[in-house]
PDB file of C-alpha atoms in Angstrom:
ATOM      1  CA  MET A  10       0.000   0.000   0.000  1.00  0.00           C
ATOM      2  CA  THR A  11       1.473   3.279  -1.100  1.00  0.00           C
ATOM      3  CA  LEU A  12       1.150   6.487   0.873  1.00  0.00           C
ATOM      4  CA  GLY A  13      -0.791   9.245  -0.859  1.00  0.00           C
ATOM      5  CA  HIS A  14      -0.342  12.950  -0.594  1.00  0.00           C
ATOM      6  CA  SER A  15      -2.588  13.073   2.469  1.00  0.00           C
ATOM      7  CA  GLU A  16      -1.189   9.878   4.014  1.00  0.00           C
ATOM      8  CA  VAL A  17       2.337  11.143   4.829  1.00  0.00           C
ATOM      9  CA  PRO A  18       2.372  11.146   8.667  1.00  0.00           C
ATOM     10  CA  TRP A  19       5.483  13.235   9.101  1.00  0.00           C
ATOM     11  CA  GLN A  20       3.898  16.111   7.151  1.00  0.00           C
ATOM     12  CA  ARG A  21       1.214  16.399   9.816  1.00  0.00           C
ATOM     13  CA  GLN A  22       3.537  15.927  12.779  1.00  0.00           C
ATOM     14  CA  PHE A  23       6.407  18.228  11.822  1.00  0.00           C
ATOM     15  CA  GLY A  24       6.824  21.688  10.360  1.00  0.00           C
ATOM     16  CA  PRO A  25       8.772  22.730   7.265  1.00  0.00           C
ATOM     17  CA  ASP A  26      12.009  23.092   9.206  1.00  0.00           C
ATOM     18  CA  SER A  27      12.182  19.400  10.173  1.00  0.00           C
ATOM     19  CA  LEU A  28      11.043  17.907   6.868  1.00  0.00           C
ATOM     20  CA  LEU A  29      14.532  17.157   5.585  1.00  0.00           C
ATOM     21  CA  LEU A  30      15.600  15.362   8.777  1.00  0.00           C
ATOM     22  CA  THR A  31      12.454  13.186   8.813  1.00  0.00           C
ATOM     23  CA  TYR A  32      12.843  12.287   5.148  1.00  0.00           C
ATOM     24  CA  GLU A  33      16.443  11.234   5.671  1.00  0.00           C
ATOM     25  CA  ASN A  34      15.386   8.947   8.541  1.00  0.00           C
ATOM     26  CA  HIS A  35      12.672   7.271   6.438  1.00  0.00           C
ATOM     27  CA  ALA A  36      15.030   6.964   3.497  1.00  0.00           C
ATOM     28  CA  SER A  37      17.600   5.177   5.655  1.00  0.00           C
ATOM     29  CA  GLU A  38      14.899   2.772   6.900  1.00  0.00           C
ATOM     30  CA  SER A  39      13.777   2.065   3.324  1.00  0.00           C
ATOM     31  CA  GLU A  40      17.328   1.300   2.258  1.00  0.00           C
ATOM     32  CA  SER A  41      17.727  -1.072   5.201  1.00  0.00           C
ATOM     33  CA  GLU A  42      14.527  -2.913   4.201  1.00  0.00           C
ATOM     34  CA  ALA A  43      15.442  -3.025   0.479  1.00  0.00           C
ATOM     35  CA  PRO A  44      17.038  -6.266  -0.845  1.00  0.00           C
ATOM     36  CA  SER A  45      20.739  -6.483  -1.218  1.00  0.00           C
ATOM     37  CA  ALA A  46      22.486  -6.389  -4.556  1.00  0.00           C
ATOM     38  CA  ALA A  47      21.848  -9.222  -7.047  1.00  0.00           C
ATOM     39  CA  PRO A  48      24.059 -12.286  -6.533  1.00  0.00           C
ATOM     40  CA  PRO A  49      26.687 -13.073  -9.123  1.00  0.00           C
ATOM     41  CA  LEU A  50      26.119 -15.569 -11.866  1.00  0.00           C
ATOM     42  CA  ARG A  51      26.642 -19.146 -10.892  1.00  0.00           C
ATOM     43  CA  SER A  52      27.382 -22.390 -12.673  1.00  0.00           C
ATOM     44  CA  GLY A  53      24.773 -24.713 -14.272  1.00  0.00           C
ATOM     45  CA  ALA A  54      24.642 -27.071 -11.301  1.00  0.00           C
ATOM     46  CA  GLN A  55      23.928 -24.256  -9.064  1.00  0.00           C
ATOM     47  CA  ASN A  56      21.173 -23.036 -11.410  1.00  0.00           C
ATOM     48  CA  HIS A  57      19.488 -26.428 -11.267  1.00  0.00           C
ATOM     49  CA  THR A  58      19.766 -26.267  -7.534  1.00  0.00           C
ATOM     50  CA  LEU A  59      18.072 -22.910  -7.467  1.00  0.00           C
ATOM     51  CA  ALA A  60      15.348 -23.833  -9.942  1.00  0.00           C
ATOM     52  CA  GLY A  61      13.197 -25.001  -7.170  1.00  0.00           C
ATOM     53  CA  GLY A  62      13.310 -21.618  -5.637  1.00  0.00           C
ATOM     54  CA  VAL A  63      11.935 -19.745  -8.627  1.00  0.00           C
ATOM     55  CA  GLY A  64       8.527 -19.628  -7.141  1.00  0.00           C
ATOM     56  CA  ALA A  65       9.931 -18.171  -4.035  1.00  0.00           C
ATOM     57  CA  GLY A  66      11.834 -15.616  -6.162  1.00  0.00           C
ATOM     58  CA  VAL A  67       8.607 -14.429  -7.765  1.00  0.00           C
ATOM     59  CA  GLY A  68       7.187 -13.752  -4.339  1.00  0.00           C
ATOM     60  CA  ALA A  69      10.313 -11.876  -3.411  1.00  0.00           C
ATOM     61  CA  ALA A  70      10.027  -9.749  -6.576  1.00  0.00           C
ATOM     62  CA  ALA A  71       6.490  -8.833  -5.601  1.00  0.00           C
ATOM     63  CA  GLN A  72       7.761  -7.852  -2.236  1.00  0.00           C
ATOM     64  CA  ARG A  73      10.498  -5.710  -3.868  1.00  0.00           C
ATOM     65  CA  GLU A  74       7.944  -3.845  -5.985  1.00  0.00           C
ATOM     66  CA  ARG A  75       6.187  -2.690  -2.860  1.00  0.00           C
ATOM     67  CA  PRO A  76       9.161  -0.672  -1.418  1.00  0.00           C
ATOM     68  CA  ALA A  77       9.758   0.755  -4.897  1.00  0.00           C
ATOM     69  CA  ALA A  78       6.221   2.154  -4.909  1.00  0.00           C
ATOM     70  CA  GLU A  79       6.771   3.480  -1.439  1.00  0.00           C
ATOM     71  CA  GLN A  80      10.002   5.088  -2.603  1.00  0.00           C
ATOM     72  CA  GLY A  81       8.095   6.764  -5.457  1.00  0.00           C
ATOM     73  CA  GLY A  82       5.639   8.184  -2.932  1.00  0.00           C
ATOM     74  CA  TRP A  83       8.516   9.416  -0.815  1.00  0.00           C
ATOM     75  CA  ARG A  84      10.055  11.069  -3.870  1.00  0.00           C
ATOM     76  CA  ASN A  85       6.784  12.855  -4.633  1.00  0.00           C
ATOM     77  CA  SER A  86       6.499  13.926  -1.011  1.00  0.00           C
ATOM     78  CA  TRP A  87      10.067  15.137  -1.051  1.00  0.00           C
ATOM     79  CA  ARG A  88       9.423  17.131  -4.199  1.00  0.00           C
ATOM     80  CA  ARG A  89       6.411  18.760  -2.592  1.00  0.00           C
ATOM     81  CA  VAL A  90       8.440  19.473   0.528  1.00  0.00           C
ATOM     82  CA  GLU A  91      11.255  20.830  -1.601  1.00  0.00           C
ATOM     83  CA  ALA A  92       8.807  23.065  -3.456  1.00  0.00           C
ATOM     84  CA  GLN A  93       7.359  24.239  -0.155  1.00  0.00           C
ATOM     85  CA  LEU A  94      10.859  24.886   1.153  1.00  0.00           C
ATOM     86  CA  GLU A  95      11.722  26.811  -1.992  1.00  0.00           C
ATOM     87  CA  VAL A  96       8.570  28.896  -1.628  1.00  0.00           C
ATOM     88  CA  HIS A  97       9.333  29.409   2.046  1.00  0.00           C
ATOM     89  CA  ALA A  98      12.906  30.378   1.172  1.00  0.00           C
ATOM     90  CA  GLU A  99      11.688  32.827  -1.445  1.00  0.00           C
ATOM     91  CA  VAL A 100       9.201  34.347   1.005  1.00  0.00           C
ATOM     92  CA  THR A 101      11.892  34.509   3.670  1.00  0.00           C
ATOM     93  CA  GLU A 102      14.304  36.116   1.228  1.00  0.00           C
ATOM     94  CA  GLN A 103      11.654  38.638   0.213  1.00  0.00           C
ATOM     95  CA  ARG A 104      10.948  39.370   3.860  1.00  0.00           C
ATOM     96  CA  LEU A 105      14.664  39.713   4.499  1.00  0.00           C
ATOM     97  CA  GLN A 106      14.991  42.118   1.585  1.00  0.00           C
ATOM     98  CA  ALA A 107      11.977  44.069   2.843  1.00  0.00           C
ATOM     99  CA  VAL A 108      13.463  44.188   6.341  1.00  0.00           C
ATOM    100  CA  GLU A 109      16.818  45.293   4.932  1.00  0.00           C
ATOM    101  CA  GLN A 110      15.111  47.941   2.820  1.00  0.00           C
ATOM    102  CA  LEU A 111      13.105  49.099   5.828  1.00  0.00           C
ATOM    103  CA  GLY A 112      16.281  49.169   7.897  1.00  0.00           C
ATOM    104  CA  LEU A 113      18.047  51.228   5.248  1.00  0.00           C
ATOM    105  CA  GLU A 114      15.111  53.627   5.044  1.00  0.00           C
ATOM    106  CA  ARG A 115      15.008  53.978   8.814  1.00  0.00           C
ATOM    107  CA  GLU A 116      18.755  54.473   8.935  1.00  0.00           C
ATOM    108  CA  ALA A 117      18.520  57.167   6.260  1.00  0.00           C
ATOM    109  CA  ALA A 118      15.638  58.829   8.135  1.00  0.00           C
ATOM    110  CA  LEU A 119      17.597  58.710  11.382  1.00  0.00           C
ATOM    111  CA  GLN A 120      20.660  60.082   9.604  1.00  0.00           C
ATOM    112  CA  ARG A 121      18.612  62.964   8.180  1.00  0.00           C
ATOM    113  CA  LYS A 122      17.060  63.607  11.575  1.00  0.00           C
ATOM    114  CA  LEU A 123      20.470  63.502  13.231  1.00  0.00           C
ATOM    115  CA  THR A 124      21.879  65.909  10.635  1.00  0.00           C
ATOM    116  CA  GLN A 125      18.942  68.247  11.115  1.00  0.00           C
ATOM    117  CA  GLU A 126      19.338  68.116  14.884  1.00  0.00           C
ATOM    118  CA  GLN A 127      23.060  68.791  14.519  1.00  0.00           C
ATOM    119  CA  HIS A 128      22.339  71.814  12.316  1.00  0.00           C
ATOM    120  CA  GLU A 129      19.737  73.028  14.796  1.00  0.00           C
ATOM    121  CA  THR A 130      22.143  72.501  17.688  1.00  0.00           C
ATOM    122  CA  ASN A 131      24.912  74.351  15.850  1.00  0.00           C
ATOM    123  CA  ARG A 132      22.525  77.207  15.079  1.00  0.00           C
ATOM    124  CA  VAL A 133      21.390  77.448  18.704  1.00  0.00           C
ATOM    125  CA  LEU A 134      25.009  77.223  19.871  1.00  0.00           C
ATOM    126  CA  ALA A 135      26.051  80.009  17.501  1.00  0.00           C
ATOM    127  CA  ALA A 136      23.128  82.155  18.702  1.00  0.00           C
ATOM    128  CA  CYS A 137      24.123  81.520  22.325  1.00  0.00           C
ATOM    129  CA  LYS A 138      27.731  82.452  21.536  1.00  0.00           C
ATOM    130  CA  ARG A 139      26.585  85.690  19.898  1.00  0.00           C
ATOM    131  CA  GLN A 140      24.397  86.490  22.898  1.00  0.00           C
ATOM    132  CA  ILE A 141      27.294  85.780  25.256  1.00  0.00           C
ATOM    133  CA  GLN A 142      29.562  88.061  23.236  1.00  0.00           C
ATOM    134  CA  GLU A 143      26.926  90.809  23.222  1.00  0.00           C
ATOM    135  CA  ILE A 144      26.421  90.427  26.971  1.00  0.00           C
ATOM    136  CA  ARG A 145      30.182  90.632  27.513  1.00  0.00           C
ATOM    137  CA  ARG A 146      30.414  93.757  25.364  1.00  0.00           C
ATOM    138  CA  GLU A 147      27.489  95.302  27.238  1.00  0.00           C
ATOM    139  CA  GLN A 148      29.161  94.397  30.509  1.00  0.00           C
ATOM    140  CA  GLN A 149      32.441  95.949  29.396  1.00  0.00           C
ATOM    141  CA  ARG A 150      30.664  99.118  28.271  1.00  0.00           C
ATOM    142  CA  ALA A 151      28.744  99.246  31.556  1.00  0.00           C
ATOM    143  CA  GLU A 152      31.953  98.735  33.555  1.00  0.00           C
ATOM    144  CA  HIS A 153      33.693 101.477  31.579  1.00  0.00           C
ATOM    145  CA  SER A 154      30.741 103.836  32.030  1.00  0.00           C
ATOM    146  CA  ASN A 155      30.550 103.061  35.741  1.00  0.00           C
ATOM    147  CA  ARG A 156      34.298 103.542  36.084  1.00  0.00           C
ATOM    148  CA  VAL A 157      34.099 106.933  34.361  1.00  0.00           C
ATOM    149  CA  TRP A 158      31.088 107.879  36.493  1.00  0.00           C
ATOM    150  CA  ILE A 159      32.886 106.831  39.676  1.00  0.00           C
ATOM    151  CA  GLU A 160      36.006 108.773  38.698  1.00  0.00           C
ATOM    152  CA  PHE A 161      33.857 111.826  37.931  1.00  0.00           C
ATOM    153  CA  HIS A 162      32.147 111.632  41.307  1.00  0.00           C
ATOM    154  CA  GLN A 163      35.455 111.027  43.063  1.00  0.00           C
ATOM    155  CA  LYS A 164      36.927 114.104  41.397  1.00  0.00           C
ATOM    156  CA  ARG A 165      33.805 116.080  42.183  1.00  0.00           C
ATOM    157  CA  ALA A 166      33.883 114.927  45.800  1.00  0.00           C
ATOM    158  CA  TYR A 167      37.557 115.872  46.015  1.00  0.00           C
ATOM    159  CA  ASP A 168      36.835 119.303  44.532  1.00  0.00           C
ATOM    160  CA  ASN A 169      33.966 119.769  46.971  1.00  0.00           C
ATOM    161  CA  TRP A 170      36.197 118.718  49.841  1.00  0.00           C
ATOM    162  CA  MET A 171      38.880 121.165  48.734  1.00  0.00           C
ATOM    163  CA  ARG A 172      36.234 123.887  48.414  1.00  0.00           C
ATOM    164  CA  VAL A 173      34.897 123.085  51.876  1.00  0.00           C
ATOM    165  CA  CYS A 174      38.417 123.198  53.309  1.00  0.00           C
ATOM    166  CA  SER A 175      39.003 126.541  51.599  1.00  0.00           C
ATOM    167  CA  LEU A 176      35.686 127.857  52.894  1.00  0.00           C
ATOM    168  CA  GLU A 177      36.536 126.656  56.388  1.00  0.00           C
ATOM    169  CA  ARG A 178      39.876 128.440  56.225  1.00  0.00           C
ATOM    170  CA  THR A 179      38.173 131.566  54.886  1.00  0.00           C
ATOM    171  CA  LEU A 180      35.543 131.346  57.624  1.00  0.00           C
ATOM    172  CA  GLU A 181      38.232 130.949  60.253  1.00  0.00           C
ATOM    173  CA  GLU A 182      40.092 133.977  58.878  1.00  0.00           C
ATOM    174  CA  GLU A 183      36.847 135.956  58.839  1.00  0.00           C
ATOM    175  CA  ARG A 184      36.197 134.933  62.419  1.00  0.00           C
ATOM    176  CA  ARG A 185      39.654 136.112  63.447  1.00  0.00           C
ATOM    177  CA  GLU A 186      39.153 139.328  61.466  1.00  0.00           C
ATOM    178  CA  THR A 187      35.764 139.794  63.127  1.00  0.00           C
ATOM    179  CA  GLY A 188      37.393 139.336  66.534  1.00  0.00           C
ATOM    180  CA  ARG A 189      40.006 141.968  65.735  1.00  0.00           C
ATOM    181  CA  LEU A 190      37.309 144.310  64.458  1.00  0.00           C
ATOM    182  CA  ARG A 191      35.341 143.775  67.653  1.00  0.00           C
ATOM    183  CA  GLN A 192      38.400 144.676  69.680  1.00  0.00           C
ATOM    184  CA  LEU A 193      39.014 147.783  67.559  1.00  0.00           C
ATOM    185  CA  VAL A 194      35.389 148.861  67.816  1.00  0.00           C
ATOM    186  CA  GLY A 195      35.428 148.314  71.571  1.00  0.00           C
ATOM    187  CA  VAL A 196      38.581 150.387  71.925  1.00  0.00           C
ATOM    188  CA  SER A 197      37.097 153.107  69.682  1.00  0.00           C
ATOM    189  CA  VAL A 198      33.897 153.241  71.731  1.00  0.00           C
ATOM    190  CA  LYS A 199      35.820 153.419  74.976  1.00  0.00           C
ATOM    191  CA  LEU A 200      38.026 156.151  73.547  1.00  0.00           C
ATOM    192  CA  ILE A 201      34.996 158.135  72.406  1.00  0.00           C
ATOM    193  CA  GLU A 202      33.335 157.737  75.786  1.00  0.00           C
ATOM    194  CA  PHE A 203      36.529 158.774  77.496  1.00  0.00           C
ATOM    195  CA  GLN A 204      36.847 161.827  75.282  1.00  0.00           C
ATOM    196  CA  PHE A 205      33.192 162.650  75.839  1.00  0.00           C
ATOM    197  CA  SER A 206      33.646 162.408  79.594  1.00  0.00           C
ATOM    198  CA  ARG A 207      36.664 164.735  79.462  1.00  0.00           C
ATOM    199  CA  GLY A 208      34.915 167.241  77.218  1.00  0.00           C
ATOM    200  CA  SER A 209      32.268 168.435  79.795  1.00  0.00           C
ATOM    201  CA  PRO A 210      32.112 172.380  80.139  1.00  0.00           C
ATOM    202  CA  THR A 211      33.992 173.834  83.224  1.00  0.00           C
ATOM    203  CA  CYS A 212      34.219 177.631  82.341  1.00  0.00           C
ATOM    204  CA  SER A 213      31.490 180.198  81.868  1.00  0.00           C
ATOM    205  CA  ASP A 214      32.054 180.688  78.177  1.00  0.00           C
ATOM    206  CA  PRO A 215      34.353 177.982  76.818  1.00  0.00           C
ATOM    207  CA  ASP A 216      32.225 177.186  73.800  1.00  0.00           C
ATOM    208  CA  THR A 217      32.625 180.556  72.225  1.00  0.00           C
ATOM    209  CA  ASP A 218      36.343 180.490  72.701  1.00  0.00           C
ATOM    210  CA  ASP A 219      36.638 177.009  71.311  1.00  0.00           C
ATOM    211  CA  SER A 220      34.390 177.883  68.409  1.00  0.00           C
ATOM    212  CA  ALA A 221      36.358 180.941  67.654  1.00  0.00           C
ATOM    213  CA  SER A 222      39.705 179.283  68.005  1.00  0.00           C
ATOM    214  CA  HIS A 223      38.584 176.072  66.240  1.00  0.00           C
ATOM    215  CA  PRO A 224      36.297 176.935  63.372  1.00  0.00           C
ATOM    216  CA  HIS A 225      36.043 173.272  62.255  1.00  0.00           C
ATOM    217  CA  LEU A 226      33.913 172.389  65.341  1.00  0.00           C
ATOM    218  CA  ASN A 227      30.127 172.624  64.876  1.00  0.00           C
ATOM    219  CA  ASN A 228      27.706 173.744  67.579  1.00  0.00           C
ATOM    220  CA  GLY A 229      30.391 173.708  70.248  1.00  0.00           C
ATOM    221  CA  SER A 230      31.051 169.982  70.266  1.00  0.00           C
ATOM    222  CA  PRO A 231      33.290 168.940  73.176  1.00  0.00           C
ATOM    223  CA  SER A 232      36.832 167.610  73.145  1.00  0.00           C
ATOM    224  CA  GLY A 233      37.694 169.093  69.768  1.00  0.00           C
ATOM    225  CA  LEU A 234      35.439 166.686  67.795  1.00  0.00           C
ATOM    226  CA  ALA A 235      34.471 167.792  64.331  1.00  0.00           C
ATOM    227  CA  THR A 236      30.916 166.478  64.739  1.00  0.00           C
ATOM    228  CA  PRO A 237      28.613 166.214  67.723  1.00  0.00           C
ATOM    229  CA  LEU A 238      28.621 163.004  69.718  1.00  0.00           C
ATOM    230  CA  ASN A 239      25.023 162.236  68.852  1.00  0.00           C
ATOM    231  CA  ASN A 240      25.865 162.325  65.162  1.00  0.00           C
ATOM    232  CA  LEU A 241      29.041 160.234  65.639  1.00  0.00           C
ATOM    233  CA  ARG A 242      27.781 157.375  67.772  1.00  0.00           C
ATOM    234  CA  PRO A 243      25.428 155.776  65.245  1.00  0.00           C
ATOM    235  CA  ASP A 244      28.255 155.618  62.701  1.00  0.00           C
ATOM    236  CA  VAL A 245      30.710 154.233  65.222  1.00  0.00           C
ATOM    237  CA  SER A 246      28.273 151.860  66.889  1.00  0.00           C
ATOM    238  CA  THR A 247      27.645 149.982  63.601  1.00  0.00           C
ATOM    239  CA  SER A 248      30.210 147.375  62.491  1.00  0.00           C
ATOM    240  CA  LEU A 249      31.351 146.681  58.985  1.00  0.00           C
ATOM    241  CA  ILE A 250      29.082 143.648  58.643  1.00  0.00           C
ATOM    242  CA  GLY A 251      25.937 145.629  59.424  1.00  0.00           C
ATOM    243  CA  ARG A 252      25.349 144.564  63.037  1.00  0.00           C
ATOM    244  CA  PRO A 253      25.364 146.752  66.150  1.00  0.00           C
ATOM    245  CA  ILE A 254      28.338 146.653  68.452  1.00  0.00           C
ATOM    246  CA  TYR A 255      26.380 145.510  71.457  1.00  0.00           C
ATOM    247  CA  ALA A 256      25.144 142.554  69.426  1.00  0.00           C
ATOM    248  CA  LEU A 257      28.713 141.513  68.647  1.00  0.00           C
ATOM    249  CA  GLN A 258      29.910 141.752  72.260  1.00  0.00           C
TER     250      GLN A 258
END
């Protein structure tokens, strides 16, 4: 009994990957069951001896035809398996090519993306460098401006300090001058009072004599003064800075 296309048990039990191994095992079993090589020719006596076994040889030939039919079925099965393997190999190769193509496309896309990111990073880096340079220039300009401003204020403060020192010296000199003027005014007032006290009338008619002998005296002013005491005191009692003498003392 030969095995048909649907009667191959190893096709149902195993997948395409183990078909070759299973076929080799069955082929080795078939070879072990097959008859050995034909015996060599023998002599006539031996042929007569074997004549009785012709009937048995016919039965053996029938038995040999059966493995040959089985071997034909195995060959057909192997061809189908080989065709399936070829189809599977072609599909696998196509899938491999598709995967390789997809990998190449993805690699190219990643390379483009990486290049774009590198360009973007370089652009951002260049912009940051320009901003840093601008900030440094602004900082240098600000430092220079602040330095000039500080030097200006230092010079101005020094000038103000020198002016204040000069004003303090001038004020001190004016104070000393005011003190001397106070002393002079005090001495002048005392001298005038002393002269006024000595110029009181003691004779019956001294004014006429003094007026006659001293024509520069007016209204008989005492002690030889050119002006009366009442007219002199307001001028003498006022200092050079416009304040009364008693206010300065």
